[in-house]
PDB file of C-alpha atoms and ligand atoms in Angstrom:
ATOM      1  CA  MET K  22      72.001 -35.403   3.355  1.00  0.00           C
ATOM      2  CA  LYS K  23      73.668 -32.180   4.480  1.00  0.00           C
ATOM      3  CA  THR K  24      70.730 -30.264   5.890  1.00  0.00           C
ATOM      4  CA  LYS K  25      70.573 -30.323   9.670  1.00  0.00           C
ATOM      5  CA  VAL K  26      68.217 -28.770  12.138  1.00  0.00           C
ATOM      6  CA  LYS K  27      69.734 -26.973  15.127  1.00  0.00           C
ATOM      7  CA  PRO K  28      67.531 -27.772  18.098  1.00  0.00           C
ATOM      8  CA  ASP K  29      66.544 -24.870  20.285  1.00  0.00           C
ATOM      9  CA  LYS K  30      67.576 -25.516  23.930  1.00  0.00           C
ATOM     10  CA  GLN K  31      64.539 -23.685  25.257  1.00  0.00           C
ATOM     11  CA  LYS K  32      62.199 -25.824  23.178  1.00  0.00           C
ATOM     12  CA  ILE K  33      63.738 -29.024  24.504  1.00  0.00           C
ATOM     13  CA  LYS K  34      63.594 -27.654  28.063  1.00  0.00           C
ATOM     14  CA  SER K  35      59.915 -26.853  27.694  1.00  0.00           C
ATOM     15  CA  ILE K  36      59.223 -30.381  26.375  1.00  0.00           C
ATOM     16  CA  LEU K  37      61.062 -31.848  29.388  1.00  0.00           C
ATOM     17  CA  ALA K  38      59.107 -29.550  31.713  1.00  0.00           C
ATOM     18  CA  ARG K  39      55.832 -30.933  30.336  1.00  0.00           C
ATOM     19  CA  TYR K  40      56.824 -34.270  31.849  1.00  0.00           C
ATOM     20  CA  ASP K  41      58.452 -32.867  35.012  1.00  0.00           C
ATOM     21  CA  GLY K  42      61.795 -34.202  33.787  1.00  0.00           C
ATOM     22  CA  ASP K  43      60.521 -37.754  34.443  1.00  0.00           C
ATOM     23  CA  ALA K  44      62.923 -40.230  32.812  1.00  0.00           C
ATOM     24  CA  GLY K  45      60.116 -42.812  32.764  1.00  0.00           C
ATOM     25  CA  MET K  46      58.421 -40.644  30.139  1.00  0.00           C
ATOM     26  CA  LEU K  47      61.344 -40.882  27.715  1.00  0.00           C
ATOM     27  CA  VAL K  48      59.271 -42.332  24.841  1.00  0.00           C
ATOM     28  CA  ALA K  49      56.619 -39.613  25.148  1.00  0.00           C
ATOM     29  CA  ILE K  50      59.347 -36.957  25.351  1.00  0.00           C
ATOM     30  CA  LEU K  51      61.011 -38.294  22.200  1.00  0.00           C
ATOM     31  CA  GLN K  52      57.626 -38.305  20.452  1.00  0.00           C
ATOM     32  CA  ASP K  53      57.227 -34.615  21.289  1.00  0.00           C
ATOM     33  CA  VAL K  54      60.766 -33.847  20.094  1.00  0.00           C
ATOM     34  CA  GLN K  55      60.070 -35.660  16.842  1.00  0.00           C
ATOM     35  CA  ALA K  56      56.759 -33.816  16.428  1.00  0.00           C
ATOM     36  CA  GLU K  57      58.770 -30.584  16.696  1.00  0.00           C
ATOM     37  CA  TYR K  58      61.560 -31.438  14.231  1.00  0.00           C
ATOM     38  CA  ASN K  59      60.076 -34.291  12.175  1.00  0.00           C
ATOM     39  CA  TYR K  60      63.007 -36.440  13.312  1.00  0.00           C
ATOM     40  CA  LEU K  61      65.308 -36.742  16.335  1.00  0.00           C
ATOM     41  CA  PRO K  62      68.340 -34.485  15.865  1.00  0.00           C
ATOM     42  CA  LYS K  63      71.463 -35.740  17.656  1.00  0.00           C
ATOM     43  CA  GLU K  64      71.831 -32.486  19.606  1.00  0.00           C
ATOM     44  CA  ALA K  65      68.266 -32.853  20.861  1.00  0.00           C
ATOM     45  CA  LEU K  66      69.004 -36.373  22.117  1.00  0.00           C
ATOM     46  CA  VAL K  67      72.035 -35.028  23.984  1.00  0.00           C
ATOM     47  CA  LEU K  68      69.892 -32.307  25.609  1.00  0.00           C
ATOM     48  CA  VAL K  69      67.183 -34.833  26.530  1.00  0.00           C
ATOM     49  CA  GLY K  70      69.786 -37.144  28.091  1.00  0.00           C
ATOM     50  CA  GLU K  71      71.295 -34.283  30.090  1.00  0.00           C
ATOM     51  CA  GLY K  72      67.895 -32.961  31.138  1.00  0.00           C
ATOM     52  CA  LEU K  73      66.695 -36.355  32.367  1.00  0.00           C
ATOM     53  CA  ASP K  74      70.078 -37.403  33.755  1.00  0.00           C
ATOM     54  CA  VAL K  75      69.939 -40.496  31.571  1.00  0.00           C
ATOM     55  CA  PRO K  76      72.987 -41.784  29.639  1.00  0.00           C
ATOM     56  CA  LEU K  77      72.981 -40.836  25.970  1.00  0.00           C
ATOM     57  CA  SER K  78      73.392 -44.520  25.052  1.00  0.00           C
ATOM     58  CA  GLN K  79      70.047 -45.244  26.724  1.00  0.00           C
ATOM     59  CA  VAL K  80      68.335 -42.377  24.903  1.00  0.00           C
ATOM     60  CA  TYR K  81      69.764 -43.711  21.622  1.00  0.00           C
ATOM     61  CA  SER K  82      68.697 -47.252  22.287  1.00  0.00           C
ATOM     62  CA  VAL K  83      65.087 -46.135  22.832  1.00  0.00           C
ATOM     63  CA  ALA K  84      65.238 -43.803  19.805  1.00  0.00           C
ATOM     64  CA  SER K  85      66.499 -46.570  17.554  1.00  0.00           C
ATOM     65  CA  PHE K  86      64.250 -49.321  18.954  1.00  0.00           C
ATOM     66  CA  PHE K  87      60.955 -47.771  17.850  1.00  0.00           C
ATOM     67  CA  LYS K  88      60.350 -47.714  14.117  1.00  0.00           C
ATOM     68  CA  ALA K  89      58.261 -44.561  14.480  1.00  0.00           C
ATOM     69  CA  PHE K  90      61.377 -42.599  15.439  1.00  0.00           C
ATOM     70  CA  SER K  91      63.773 -41.350  12.815  1.00  0.00           C
ATOM     71  CA  LEU K  92      67.374 -40.379  13.514  1.00  0.00           C
ATOM     72  CA  LYS K  93      67.703 -38.928  10.020  1.00  0.00           C
ATOM     73  CA  PRO K  94      66.138 -35.635   8.900  1.00  0.00           C
ATOM     74  CA  ARG K  95      62.660 -36.124   7.447  1.00  0.00           C
ATOM     75  CA  GLY K  96      60.780 -33.943   5.038  1.00  0.00           C
ATOM     76  CA  ARG K  97      57.512 -32.194   5.826  1.00  0.00           C
ATOM     77  CA  HIS K  98      55.828 -34.513   3.320  1.00  0.00           C
ATOM     78  CA  LEU K  99      56.297 -38.264   3.196  1.00  0.00           C
ATOM     79  CA  ILE K 100      55.979 -39.770  -0.279  1.00  0.00           C
ATOM     80  CA  ASN K 101      55.441 -43.521  -0.496  1.00  0.00           C
ATOM     81  CA  VAL K 102      55.605 -45.103  -3.954  1.00  0.00           C
ATOM     82  CA  CYS K 103      54.006 -48.530  -4.063  1.00  0.00           C
ATOM     83  CA  LEU K 104      56.252 -51.080  -5.748  1.00  0.00           C
ATOM     84  CA  GLY K 105      54.006 -54.076  -5.047  1.00  0.00           C
ATOM     85  CA  THR K 106      53.448 -56.487  -7.936  1.00  0.00           C
ATOM     86  CA  ALA K 107      50.206 -54.956  -9.222  1.00  0.00           C
ATOM     87  CA  CYS K 108      51.656 -51.441  -9.232  1.00  0.00           C
ATOM     88  CA  HIS K 109      54.975 -52.655 -10.583  1.00  0.00           C
ATOM     89  CA  VAL K 110      53.421 -54.267 -13.682  1.00  0.00           C
ATOM     90  CA  ARG K 111      51.492 -51.063 -14.343  1.00  0.00           C
ATOM     91  CA  GLY K 112      54.630 -48.929 -14.423  1.00  0.00           C
ATOM     92  CA  ALA K 113      55.361 -47.944 -10.816  1.00  0.00           C
ATOM     93  CA  GLY K 114      59.085 -48.093 -11.573  1.00  0.00           C
ATOM     94  CA  LYS K 115      58.746 -45.285 -14.113  1.00  0.00           C
ATOM     95  CA  VAL K 116      56.734 -43.204 -11.656  1.00  0.00           C
ATOM     96  CA  LEU K 117      59.424 -43.711  -9.016  1.00  0.00           C
ATOM     97  CA  ASP K 118      62.141 -42.772 -11.532  1.00  0.00           C
ATOM     98  CA  GLU K 119      60.280 -39.589 -12.387  1.00  0.00           C
ATOM     99  CA  ILE K 120      59.862 -38.617  -8.715  1.00  0.00           C
ATOM    100  CA  GLN K 121      63.549 -39.312  -8.054  1.00  0.00           C
ATOM    101  CA  ARG K 122      64.508 -37.236 -11.082  1.00  0.00           C
ATOM    102  CA  GLU K 123      62.164 -34.397 -10.165  1.00  0.00           C
ATOM    103  CA  LEU K 124      63.365 -34.220  -6.532  1.00  0.00           C
ATOM    104  CA  ASN K 125      66.958 -35.222  -7.212  1.00  0.00           C
ATOM    105  CA  ILE K 126      66.938 -37.781  -4.405  1.00  0.00           C
ATOM    106  CA  LYS K 127      66.736 -41.555  -4.198  1.00  0.00           C
ATOM    107  CA  SER K 128      64.296 -43.691  -2.269  1.00  0.00           C
ATOM    108  CA  GLY K 129      65.087 -43.448   1.452  1.00  0.00           C
ATOM    109  CA  GLU K 130      66.375 -39.869   1.136  1.00  0.00           C
ATOM    110  CA  THR K 131      65.090 -36.414   2.013  1.00  0.00           C
ATOM    111  CA  THR K 132      65.352 -33.263  -0.077  1.00  0.00           C
ATOM    112  CA  GLU K 133      67.805 -30.646   1.206  1.00  0.00           C
ATOM    113  CA  ASP K 134      65.001 -28.144   1.793  1.00  0.00           C
ATOM    114  CA  LEU K 135      63.341 -30.760   4.045  1.00  0.00           C
ATOM    115  CA  ARG K 136      60.208 -30.585   1.923  1.00  0.00           C
ATOM    116  CA  TYR K 137      59.944 -34.267   0.963  1.00  0.00           C
ATOM    117  CA  THR K 138      61.090 -37.672   2.135  1.00  0.00           C
ATOM    118  CA  LEU K 139      60.795 -40.433  -0.462  1.00  0.00           C
ATOM    119  CA  GLU K 140      60.177 -44.079   0.408  1.00  0.00           C
ATOM    120  CA  THR K 141      58.824 -47.174  -1.291  1.00  0.00           C
ATOM    121  CA  VAL K 142      56.302 -49.674   0.047  1.00  0.00           C
ATOM    122  CA  ASN K 143      54.975 -53.049  -1.030  1.00  0.00           C
ATOM    123  CA  CYS K 144      51.217 -52.873  -1.603  1.00  0.00           C
ATOM    124  CA  VAL K 145      49.011 -50.368   0.122  1.00  0.00           C
ATOM    125  CA  GLY K 146      45.851 -52.360  -0.569  1.00  0.00           C
ATOM    126  CA  ALA K 147      44.546 -50.406  -3.560  1.00  0.00           C
ATOM    127  CA  CYS K 148      45.972 -52.600  -6.333  1.00  0.00           C
ATOM    128  CA  ALA K 149      43.101 -51.993  -8.778  1.00  0.00           C
ATOM    129  CA  LEU K 150      44.049 -48.302  -8.885  1.00  0.00           C
ATOM    130  CA  GLY K 151      47.777 -48.818  -9.374  1.00  0.00           C
ATOM    131  CA  PRO K 152      50.301 -47.434  -9.756  1.00  0.00           C
ATOM    132  CA  ILE K 153      49.691 -45.767  -6.414  1.00  0.00           C
ATOM    133  CA  VAL K 154      51.602 -42.934  -4.785  1.00  0.00           C
ATOM    134  CA  VAL K 155      50.703 -42.033  -1.194  1.00  0.00           C
ATOM    135  CA  ILE K 156      51.671 -38.596   0.090  1.00  0.00           C
ATOM    136  CA  ASP K 157      51.028 -37.860   3.775  1.00  0.00           C
ATOM    137  CA  GLY K 158      48.468 -40.659   3.792  1.00  0.00           C
ATOM    138  CA  SER K 159      46.562 -39.397   0.769  1.00  0.00           C
ATOM    139  CA  TYR K 160      46.326 -41.830  -2.186  1.00  0.00           C
ATOM    140  CA  SER K 161      46.838 -40.905  -5.843  1.00  0.00           C
ATOM    141  CA  GLY K 162      45.965 -43.718  -8.232  1.00  0.00           C
ATOM    142  CA  GLN K 163      46.703 -44.509 -11.880  1.00  0.00           C
ATOM    143  CA  MET K 164      49.880 -42.496 -11.619  1.00  0.00           C
ATOM    144  CA  THR K 165      51.988 -41.749 -14.663  1.00  0.00           C
ATOM    145  CA  GLY K 166      55.257 -39.909 -15.088  1.00  0.00           C
ATOM    146  CA  SER K 167      53.447 -36.827 -16.387  1.00  0.00           C
ATOM    147  CA  LYS K 168      51.240 -36.635 -13.288  1.00  0.00           C
ATOM    148  CA  VAL K 169      54.263 -36.533 -10.964  1.00  0.00           C
ATOM    149  CA  LYS K 170      55.214 -32.852 -11.214  1.00  0.00           C
ATOM    150  CA  PRO K 171      51.729 -31.381 -10.656  1.00  0.00           C
ATOM    151  CA  LEU K 172      51.167 -33.803  -7.767  1.00  0.00           C
ATOM    152  CA  LEU K 173      54.424 -32.843  -6.059  1.00  0.00           C
ATOM    153  CA  GLU K 174      53.766 -29.160  -6.586  1.00  0.00           C
ATOM    154  CA  SER K 175      50.481 -29.432  -4.726  1.00  0.00           C
ATOM    155  CA  TYR K 176      52.487 -30.184  -1.536  1.00  0.00           C
ATOM    156  CA  LYS K 177      54.316 -27.050  -0.374  1.00  0.00           C
TER     157      LYS K 177
HETATM  158  S1  FES B 221      50.548 -53.454  -5.336  1.00  0.00           S
HETATM  159 FE1  FES B 221      50.330 -51.323  -5.164  1.00  0.00          FE
HETATM  160  S2  FES B 221      48.479 -51.144  -4.066  1.00  0.00           S
HETATM  161 FE2  FES B 221      48.778 -53.267  -4.183  1.00  0.00          FE
END
């Protein structure tokens, strides 16, 4: 993944100001940074550490402890392809292949234009409608390879 976001110093300063530079609010501050960039850019973590007078190692340990935080760039849209048994036997693998081919990324990666992040999950509780693809929390059932392109195109 080559695409990187350059954090704006002023933006980080204004996030820190919201919390009066209180190091005890580190998690909330990181949540706000992630809301801004969709992930936690390294440069932003450095600025947060400096602004709070907290060692960078401590900022990193909090950022990597919580699963909700991502240290890698994330796309604007999160695609989850269900590979649970029920979806798998109905052809989820082919749907995943088609998405990977269409976006030119593999599961766990993000497109260079930061439009999509692709992940797989094991059962999202809608087995009867499989194969299921969930984009930004919205379910599409009975997916086939030919439905992939129009579905992706509906997410700008
Ligand atoms: S296996 Fe895909 S929804 Fe259950």
